[in-house]
Amino acid sequence: MRSTLYILLAFGMLAVFLEACSGPDTIADLSNESYQLLDSDSSSIIFPSHFRGETTVISFIYTHCPDVCPIITANMKNIQSGLADTSDVQFVEITFDPERDTPSVLAEYRKVYRLNDQFTLLTGQPAIIDSLMSRLHIVAKKAKIDSLQQDSSDYFMQHSNTIYIMDQNGRVRTEYPASVVPPENVIEDLKKIR
Amino acid sequence: MVLICSLLFLYACSSGKEQDTNPKEDVIPGKVELSDGWVRPGSKGMMSAVYLTISNGTAKRDTLAEVSSDVAKRAEVHESYKGENGMSGMRPAPNRIIEAGEELYLQPGGLHIMLISLNKDLVPGDSVEIDFSFKQTGTKTVRMPVKAQNP
């Protein structure tokens, strides 16, 4: 009777240990999915297979966003600079606003915020971007501001504010409030997921 | 001679009286100060944001009525806010009141000046002049540095 209890206890501890080692659960498994996108050089990128084998920090932005999106980008850069070793980590920012954020506009954003080669900025056909956003529970909707209505092309967006970590196999594992999460929190999880 | 002196004396008295009754000449003790200002970089035709602290060191409440700059088509006070389900949004925040002795903080993720449709590229190292028009204390012009991120 006592030996059975010890065996059960040992199995229980093993389960807890394995859970701790494997890190957080999967939020979305994209490993068998494929989204054809474009980077800021207009090169075709198949997401997420392009990033297979590397842990990827993912956020969503749009370049006409003057306040919150630059904070998200700054936070991504802070995560990058806080990592002692970034050799197997990629940083991806996907636009909510593919109509205006063409590859050349994303290239300007990359230049303005001095993003290095570990950053990939992605846009694509609106339907494909919508599909990916929907899969990751990202919401963005156009919002007109009265003072801007004289310019019919001007709009802002209400949008989700999320950073994800995707593991080497295309599984999205963790999520954070993008503009306010302390970089250390993301870095700590990256160490578990890598 | 006596007549000329009398006329000069009367003129001096009358002009002094005019100055006293002109409301534009009211002196407001203390001053409004603008500090810690910085501007986000941006490309021509795009947006940027301006952040700073406005301190109302006068004995009267004041209102930030208008903002403008030669570097942008328009400048407006906006506010980022957190909506339902963690959504981020932005809305205009005109005519912000600054009570006497208080400060108004324009910071990333909150109140900010939005520079709409930049007339030129703004890159770190540049500086930008911004005009702030207050209802009580008039217009102040401040030159602010362009920075990617405030340290």
Coordinates of C-alpha atoms in Angstrom, one line a residue:
Chain A
M1 CA 0.0 0.0 0.0
R2 CA 2.8 2.4 1.0
S3 CA 4.9 1.5 -2.1
T4 CA 1.9 2.3 -4.3
L5 CA 1.6 5.7 -2.7
Y6 CA 5.3 6.4 -3.3
I7 CA 4.9 5.4 -7.0
L8 CA 1.9 7.7 -7.4
L9 CA 3.8 10.5 -5.7
A10 CA 6.8 10.0 -8.0
F11 CA 4.5 10.1 -11.1
G12 CA 2.9 13.2 -9.8
M13 CA 6.2 14.9 -9.3
L14 CA 7.4 13.8 -12.7
A15 CA 4.3 15.3 -14.3
V16 CA 4.8 18.6 -12.5
F17 CA 8.5 18.6 -13.6
L18 CA 7.7 17.9 -17.2
E19 CA 5.0 20.6 -17.2
A20 CA 7.5 23.1 -15.8
C21 CA 10.1 22.2 -18.4
S22 CA 7.7 22.3 -21.4
G23 CA 6.7 25.9 -20.6
P24 CA 3.3 27.5 -21.3
D25 CA 0.5 25.7 -23.2
T26 CA -0.2 26.4 -26.8
I27 CA -2.5 29.3 -27.7
A28 CA -2.7 28.5 -31.4
D29 CA -0.9 25.8 -33.4
L30 CA 0.0 27.3 -36.8
S31 CA 2.5 24.5 -37.7
N32 CA 0.3 23.2 -40.5
E33 CA -0.9 26.6 -41.7
S34 CA 0.5 28.8 -44.4
Y35 CA 0.0 32.6 -45.0
Q36 CA 1.7 34.1 -48.0
L37 CA 2.9 37.6 -46.9
L38 CA 5.4 40.2 -48.1
D39 CA 8.3 41.7 -46.2
S40 CA 9.5 45.3 -46.4
D41 CA 11.7 44.3 -49.4
S42 CA 8.6 43.0 -51.2
S43 CA 10.0 39.4 -50.9
S44 CA 7.4 36.7 -50.4
I45 CA 7.4 35.2 -46.9
I46 CA 5.4 32.1 -46.1
F47 CA 4.3 32.5 -42.5
P48 CA 5.0 30.8 -40.2
S49 CA 7.2 28.2 -42.0
H50 CA 9.8 30.9 -42.9
F51 CA 10.5 31.2 -39.1
R52 CA 10.6 27.4 -38.4
G53 CA 13.5 26.5 -36.2
E54 CA 13.6 29.9 -34.5
T55 CA 11.6 31.3 -31.6
T56 CA 9.6 34.3 -32.9
V57 CA 8.3 37.3 -31.0
I58 CA 5.3 38.6 -32.9
S59 CA 3.4 41.9 -32.7
F60 CA 0.9 43.8 -34.8
I61 CA 1.2 47.5 -35.7
Y62 CA 0.2 50.0 -38.3
T63 CA 2.5 52.8 -39.4
H64 CA 0.0 55.7 -39.3
C65 CA -0.3 55.1 -35.5
P66 CA 1.7 57.9 -33.9
D67 CA 1.6 56.9 -30.2
V68 CA 0.8 53.3 -29.2
C69 CA 2.4 51.4 -32.1
P70 CA 5.8 53.1 -31.7
I71 CA 5.6 52.0 -28.0
I72 CA 5.0 48.4 -29.1
T73 CA 8.0 48.6 -31.5
A74 CA 10.1 50.1 -28.7
N75 CA 9.1 47.3 -26.4
M76 CA 10.0 44.7 -29.1
K77 CA 13.4 46.4 -29.4
N78 CA 13.8 46.4 -25.6
I79 CA 13.1 42.7 -25.5
Q80 CA 15.7 42.2 -28.2
S81 CA 18.3 44.3 -26.3
G82 CA 17.5 42.6 -23.0
L83 CA 18.4 39.1 -24.4
A84 CA 22.0 38.1 -23.7
D85 CA 21.9 35.8 -26.8
T86 CA 19.5 36.6 -29.7
S87 CA 21.0 34.0 -32.1
D88 CA 17.8 31.9 -32.5
V89 CA 15.2 34.6 -32.0
Q90 CA 13.3 36.5 -34.6
F91 CA 11.1 39.6 -34.2
V92 CA 8.1 40.0 -36.5
E93 CA 5.8 43.0 -36.8
I94 CA 2.6 42.4 -38.9
T95 CA 0.5 45.3 -40.1
F96 CA -3.2 45.7 -39.2
D97 CA -3.4 48.1 -42.2
P98 CA -2.2 46.4 -45.4
E99 CA -4.1 48.9 -47.6
R100 CA -1.7 51.7 -46.5
D101 CA 1.2 49.7 -45.2
T102 CA 2.8 48.6 -48.5
P103 CA 6.3 47.1 -48.4
S104 CA 7.9 50.5 -49.1
V105 CA 6.0 52.2 -46.3
L106 CA 7.1 49.4 -43.9
A107 CA 10.7 49.9 -45.2
E108 CA 10.4 53.6 -44.1
Y109 CA 9.1 52.5 -40.7
R110 CA 12.0 50.1 -40.3
K111 CA 14.4 52.9 -41.2
V112 CA 12.8 55.5 -38.9
Y113 CA 12.9 53.1 -35.9
R114 CA 16.3 51.7 -36.8
L115 CA 15.2 48.0 -36.8
N116 CA 18.0 45.6 -37.6
D117 CA 18.0 42.4 -39.7
Q118 CA 16.4 40.4 -36.9
F119 CA 13.2 42.3 -37.4
T120 CA 10.8 41.3 -40.3
L121 CA 7.9 43.7 -41.1
L122 CA 5.1 41.9 -42.9
T123 CA 2.1 43.0 -45.0
G124 CA 0.1 41.2 -47.6
Q125 CA -3.3 40.8 -49.3
P126 CA -5.9 42.2 -46.9
A127 CA -7.9 39.0 -47.0
I128 CA -4.8 37.0 -46.0
I129 CA -3.9 39.5 -43.2
D130 CA -7.5 39.3 -42.0
S131 CA -7.4 35.6 -41.9
L132 CA -4.2 35.5 -39.9
M133 CA -5.5 38.2 -37.5
S134 CA -8.7 36.2 -37.0
R135 CA -6.7 33.1 -36.3
L136 CA -4.7 34.9 -33.6
H137 CA -7.7 36.7 -32.2
I138 CA -6.4 40.0 -33.2
V139 CA -9.0 42.7 -33.9
A140 CA -8.5 46.0 -35.7
K141 CA -11.2 48.3 -37.0
K142 CA -11.0 51.7 -38.8
A143 CA -12.0 54.7 -36.8
K144 CA -12.8 58.1 -38.3
I145 CA -11.8 61.1 -36.3
D146 CA -14.0 64.2 -37.0
S147 CA -11.2 66.6 -37.6
L148 CA -9.7 64.2 -40.2
Q149 CA -12.9 63.7 -42.2
Q150 CA -12.0 66.3 -44.7
D151 CA -9.3 63.9 -45.9
S152 CA -11.2 60.9 -47.0
S153 CA -8.1 58.7 -46.9
D154 CA -7.3 59.5 -43.3
Y155 CA -8.4 57.1 -40.6
F156 CA -7.1 55.6 -37.4
M157 CA -7.6 52.2 -36.0
Q158 CA -8.8 50.7 -32.8
H159 CA -6.8 47.6 -32.4
S160 CA -5.6 44.7 -30.2
N161 CA -2.5 45.4 -28.3
T162 CA -0.7 42.0 -28.2
I163 CA 2.8 40.5 -28.3
Y164 CA 3.0 36.7 -28.9
I165 CA 5.8 34.2 -28.6
M166 CA 5.8 31.5 -31.3
D167 CA 8.0 28.5 -30.7
Q168 CA 10.3 26.8 -33.2
N169 CA 7.5 24.6 -34.5
G170 CA 5.0 27.3 -35.2
R171 CA 3.0 27.0 -32.0
V172 CA 2.0 30.3 -30.4
R173 CA 2.7 29.8 -26.7
T174 CA 2.3 33.0 -24.8
E175 CA 0.7 36.4 -25.1
Y176 CA 1.2 39.8 -23.5
P177 CA -0.2 43.3 -23.5
A178 CA 2.2 44.7 -26.1
S179 CA 2.6 48.3 -25.1
V180 CA 2.9 47.8 -21.3
V181 CA 4.4 44.4 -20.7
P182 CA 7.8 44.7 -18.9
P183 CA 10.4 43.2 -21.4
E184 CA 11.8 41.1 -18.5
N185 CA 8.5 39.1 -18.4
V186 CA 8.8 38.2 -22.1
I187 CA 12.5 37.4 -21.8
E188 CA 11.9 35.0 -18.9
D189 CA 9.3 33.1 -21.0
L190 CA 11.6 33.1 -24.1
K191 CA 14.2 31.3 -22.0
K192 CA 11.7 28.6 -21.2
I193 CA 10.3 28.3 -24.8
R194 CA 13.6 28.4 -26.7
Chain B
M1 CA 5.3 127.1 -23.5
V2 CA 3.0 126.6 -20.5
L3 CA 0.3 125.5 -22.8
I4 CA 2.6 122.9 -24.5
C5 CA 3.7 121.6 -21.2
S6 CA 0.1 121.3 -20.0
L7 CA -0.9 119.4 -23.2
L8 CA 2.1 117.0 -22.8
F9 CA 1.1 116.4 -19.2
L10 CA -2.5 115.7 -20.1
Y11 CA -1.5 113.4 -22.9
A12 CA 0.9 111.4 -20.6
C13 CA -1.9 111.0 -18.0
S14 CA -4.5 110.0 -20.6
S15 CA -2.3 107.4 -22.2
G16 CA -1.4 105.9 -18.9
K17 CA -5.1 105.6 -18.0
E18 CA -5.7 103.8 -21.3
Q19 CA -3.0 101.2 -20.6
D20 CA -4.5 100.5 -17.2
T21 CA -8.0 99.8 -18.6
N22 CA -6.9 97.6 -21.5
P23 CA -7.6 94.0 -20.5
K24 CA -4.8 92.7 -22.8
E25 CA -2.3 94.4 -20.6
D26 CA -3.3 92.5 -17.5
V27 CA -0.3 91.0 -15.9
I28 CA -0.7 87.4 -14.7
P29 CA 1.8 86.6 -12.0
G30 CA 3.9 83.5 -12.6
K31 CA 4.2 81.8 -16.0
V32 CA 3.3 78.7 -17.9
E33 CA 6.4 76.5 -18.5
L34 CA 6.9 73.7 -21.1
S35 CA 9.5 71.1 -20.2
D36 CA 10.8 67.6 -21.0
G37 CA 9.6 67.9 -24.6
W38 CA 10.5 65.4 -27.3
V39 CA 9.1 64.4 -30.7
R40 CA 8.9 61.0 -32.3
P41 CA 10.7 60.5 -35.7
G42 CA 8.5 60.1 -38.8
S43 CA 8.6 60.1 -42.6
K44 CA 7.2 62.9 -44.8
G45 CA 3.5 62.5 -45.2
M46 CA 3.2 60.3 -42.1
M47 CA 2.4 61.0 -38.4
S48 CA 4.4 61.9 -35.4
A49 CA 3.7 62.6 -31.7
V50 CA 4.9 65.2 -29.3
Y51 CA 5.3 64.7 -25.6
L52 CA 6.0 67.2 -22.8
T53 CA 5.0 68.5 -19.4
I54 CA 3.1 71.8 -19.2
S55 CA 3.3 73.5 -15.8
N56 CA 0.8 76.3 -15.0
G57 CA 2.7 78.4 -12.5
T58 CA 0.2 81.2 -12.7
A59 CA -2.7 81.9 -10.3
K60 CA -5.3 81.4 -13.0
R61 CA -6.5 78.2 -14.7
D62 CA -5.4 78.1 -18.4
T63 CA -6.5 76.1 -21.4
L64 CA -4.3 74.7 -24.2
A65 CA -6.4 76.0 -27.1
E66 CA -4.3 75.2 -30.2
V67 CA -1.0 73.7 -31.3
S68 CA 0.7 74.2 -34.6
S69 CA 4.1 73.5 -36.2
D70 CA 5.6 74.3 -39.6
V71 CA 6.7 70.7 -39.9
A72 CA 3.1 69.3 -40.2
K73 CA -0.1 70.0 -42.0
R74 CA -2.0 70.0 -38.7
A75 CA -1.3 69.4 -35.0
E76 CA -4.0 68.3 -32.6
V77 CA -4.1 67.1 -29.0
H78 CA -5.1 63.5 -28.9
E79 CA -5.4 60.8 -26.2
S80 CA -4.7 57.1 -26.5
Y81 CA -7.0 55.0 -24.4
K82 CA -7.7 51.4 -23.5
G83 CA -11.0 50.1 -24.7
E84 CA -12.9 46.9 -24.3
N85 CA -11.0 43.6 -24.5
G86 CA -7.7 45.4 -24.2
M87 CA -8.2 47.2 -27.5
S88 CA -6.2 50.4 -28.0
G89 CA -7.8 53.5 -29.5
M90 CA -7.2 57.2 -29.9
R91 CA -9.5 60.2 -29.7
P92 CA -9.2 64.0 -29.9
A93 CA -8.7 65.8 -26.6
P94 CA -9.1 69.5 -27.4
N95 CA -9.1 72.4 -24.9
R96 CA -7.3 70.7 -22.1
I97 CA -7.6 72.8 -18.9
I98 CA -4.6 73.2 -16.7
E99 CA -5.6 74.4 -13.2
A100 CA -3.5 77.1 -11.5
G101 CA -0.4 75.5 -10.0
E102 CA -0.9 72.2 -11.7
E103 CA 0.8 70.2 -14.5
L104 CA -0.5 68.5 -17.6
Y105 CA 1.5 65.5 -18.6
L106 CA 1.6 64.5 -22.3
Q107 CA 3.2 61.0 -22.3
P108 CA 3.5 57.9 -24.5
G109 CA 0.3 55.9 -24.3
G110 CA -1.8 58.8 -23.0
L111 CA -2.2 62.5 -24.0
H112 CA 0.0 63.6 -26.8
I113 CA 0.2 66.2 -29.6
M114 CA -0.3 64.4 -32.9
L115 CA 1.5 65.9 -35.9
I116 CA -0.6 65.0 -38.9
S117 CA 0.9 64.7 -42.4
L118 CA 4.6 65.7 -41.8
N119 CA 6.0 68.2 -44.3
K120 CA 9.4 66.6 -44.1
D121 CA 11.2 63.6 -42.6
L122 CA 12.0 63.9 -38.8
V123 CA 15.0 61.9 -37.8
P124 CA 16.7 61.5 -34.4
G125 CA 19.0 64.5 -33.9
D126 CA 16.7 66.9 -35.6
S127 CA 14.8 69.5 -33.6
V128 CA 11.3 70.9 -34.2
E129 CA 9.6 74.1 -33.2
I130 CA 6.0 73.8 -31.9
D131 CA 3.7 76.7 -31.1
F132 CA 1.4 76.2 -28.1
S133 CA -1.5 78.7 -27.8
F134 CA -3.0 79.2 -24.3
K135 CA -6.2 81.1 -23.7
Q136 CA -4.8 83.1 -20.8
T137 CA -1.1 83.4 -21.3
G138 CA -0.9 83.5 -25.1
T139 CA 1.4 81.6 -27.4
K140 CA 4.6 79.9 -26.5
T141 CA 7.1 78.5 -29.0
V142 CA 9.4 75.7 -27.9
R143 CA 12.1 73.8 -29.8
M144 CA 12.1 70.1 -29.0
P145 CA 14.5 67.3 -30.0
V146 CA 13.5 64.3 -32.2
K147 CA 14.1 61.0 -30.4
A148 CA 13.1 57.5 -31.2
Q149 CA 12.3 56.8 -27.5
N150 CA 12.7 58.8 -24.3
P151 CA 15.2 57.1 -22.1

